[in-house]
mmCIF file of C-alpha atoms in Angstrom:
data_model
loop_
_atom_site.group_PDB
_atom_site.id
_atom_site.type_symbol
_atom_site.label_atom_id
_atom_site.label_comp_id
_atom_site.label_asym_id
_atom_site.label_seq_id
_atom_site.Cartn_x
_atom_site.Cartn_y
_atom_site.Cartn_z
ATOM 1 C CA UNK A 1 152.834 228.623 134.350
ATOM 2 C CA UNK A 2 151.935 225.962 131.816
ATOM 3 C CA UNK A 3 152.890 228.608 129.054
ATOM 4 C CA UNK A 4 156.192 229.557 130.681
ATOM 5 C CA UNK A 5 157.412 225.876 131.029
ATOM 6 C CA UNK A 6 157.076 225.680 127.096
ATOM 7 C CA UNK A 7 158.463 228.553 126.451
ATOM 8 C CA UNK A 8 161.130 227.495 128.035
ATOM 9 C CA UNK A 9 161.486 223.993 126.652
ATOM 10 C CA UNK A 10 161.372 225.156 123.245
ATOM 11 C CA UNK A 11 164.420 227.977 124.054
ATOM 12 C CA UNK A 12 166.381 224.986 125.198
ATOM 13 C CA UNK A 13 165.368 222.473 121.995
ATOM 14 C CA UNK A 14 164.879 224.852 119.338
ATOM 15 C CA UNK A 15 167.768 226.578 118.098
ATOM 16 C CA UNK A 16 166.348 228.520 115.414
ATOM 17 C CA UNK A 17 163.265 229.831 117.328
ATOM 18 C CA UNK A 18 165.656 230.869 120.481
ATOM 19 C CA UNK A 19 167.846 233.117 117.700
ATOM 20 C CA UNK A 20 164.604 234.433 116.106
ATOM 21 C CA UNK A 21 163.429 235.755 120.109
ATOM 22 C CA UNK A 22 167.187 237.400 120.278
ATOM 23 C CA UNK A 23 167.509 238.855 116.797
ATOM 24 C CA UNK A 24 164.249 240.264 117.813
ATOM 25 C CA UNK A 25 165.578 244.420 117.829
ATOM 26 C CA UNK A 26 163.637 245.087 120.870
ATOM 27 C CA UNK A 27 161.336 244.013 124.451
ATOM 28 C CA UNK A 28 158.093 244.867 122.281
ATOM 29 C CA UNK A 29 158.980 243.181 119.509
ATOM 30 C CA UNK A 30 160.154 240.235 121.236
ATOM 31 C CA UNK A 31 156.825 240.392 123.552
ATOM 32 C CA UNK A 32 154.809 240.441 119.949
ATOM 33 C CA UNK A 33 157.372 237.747 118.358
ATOM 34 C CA UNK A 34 156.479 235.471 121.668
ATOM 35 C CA UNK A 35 152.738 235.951 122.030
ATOM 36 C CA UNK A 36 152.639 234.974 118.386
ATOM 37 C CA UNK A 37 154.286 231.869 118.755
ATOM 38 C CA UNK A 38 151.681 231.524 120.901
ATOM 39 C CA UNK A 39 153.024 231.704 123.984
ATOM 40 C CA UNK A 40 150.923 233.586 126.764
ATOM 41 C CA UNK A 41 152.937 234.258 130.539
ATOM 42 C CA UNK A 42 153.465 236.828 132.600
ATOM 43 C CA UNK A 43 156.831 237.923 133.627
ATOM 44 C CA UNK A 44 156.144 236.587 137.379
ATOM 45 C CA UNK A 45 155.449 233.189 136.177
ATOM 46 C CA UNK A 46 158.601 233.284 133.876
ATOM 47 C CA UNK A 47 160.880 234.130 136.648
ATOM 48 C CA UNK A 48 158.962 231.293 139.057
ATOM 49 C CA UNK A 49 160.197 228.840 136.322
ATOM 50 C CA UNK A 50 163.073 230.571 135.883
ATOM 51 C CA UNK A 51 163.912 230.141 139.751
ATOM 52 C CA UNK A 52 162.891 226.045 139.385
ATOM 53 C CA UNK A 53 166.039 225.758 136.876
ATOM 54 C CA UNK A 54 169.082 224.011 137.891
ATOM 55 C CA UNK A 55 172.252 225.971 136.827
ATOM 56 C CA UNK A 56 172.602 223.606 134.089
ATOM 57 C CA UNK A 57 169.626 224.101 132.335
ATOM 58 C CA UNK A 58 169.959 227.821 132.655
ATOM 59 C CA UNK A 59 173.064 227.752 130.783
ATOM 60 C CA UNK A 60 171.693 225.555 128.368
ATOM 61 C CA UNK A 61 169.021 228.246 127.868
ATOM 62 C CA UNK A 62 171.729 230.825 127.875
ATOM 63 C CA UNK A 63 174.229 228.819 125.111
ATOM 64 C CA UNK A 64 174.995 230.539 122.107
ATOM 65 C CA UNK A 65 174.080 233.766 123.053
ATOM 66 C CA UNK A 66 170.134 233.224 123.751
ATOM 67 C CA UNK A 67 170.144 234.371 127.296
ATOM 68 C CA UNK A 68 166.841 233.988 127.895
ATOM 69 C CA UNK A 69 166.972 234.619 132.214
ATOM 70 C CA UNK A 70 164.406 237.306 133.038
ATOM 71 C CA UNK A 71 166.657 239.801 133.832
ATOM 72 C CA UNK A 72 167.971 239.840 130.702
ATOM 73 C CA UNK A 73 165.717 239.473 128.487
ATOM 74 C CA UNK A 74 161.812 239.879 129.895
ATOM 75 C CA UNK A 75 161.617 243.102 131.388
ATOM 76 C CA UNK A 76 157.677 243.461 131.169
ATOM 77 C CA UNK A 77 155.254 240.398 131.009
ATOM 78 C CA UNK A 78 154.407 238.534 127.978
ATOM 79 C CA UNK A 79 150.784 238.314 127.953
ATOM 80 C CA UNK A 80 147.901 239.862 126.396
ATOM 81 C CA UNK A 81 145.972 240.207 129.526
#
């Protein structure tokens, strides 16, 4: 879960890494883009943080475009187990 918080954190603080996971052209490459960030979840724990969120910080996370929800974005999980 540790992972997913930070991914998190860092869609909602870094504006240049969030574009660079939604320019990404597709779930693979975004799954490849994320792991090599170094970021190692599954799409289970993403959506358990996901669910913590209050509605603000989701749309914070969705501003500008980088909708970053699970639904919309992490189809499969993000881990290299």
């Amino acid at each position: 879960l540790e992972s997913a918080k930070a991914f998190i954190e860092r869609m909602k603080t870094d504006e240049e890494f969030a574009r660079q996971v939604s320019n990404q052209k597709d779930q693979e490459a975004r799954k490849k883009f994320v792991l090599g960030e170094g970021f190692n979840f599954t799409a289970e724990e993403l959506n358990k943080v996901a669910d913590e969120l209050s509605e603000e910080d989701l749309q914070v996370v969705a501003a500008g475009g980088y909708v970053v929800y699970p639904c919309c974005v992490f189809h499969d999980a993000y881990s290299s187990k």
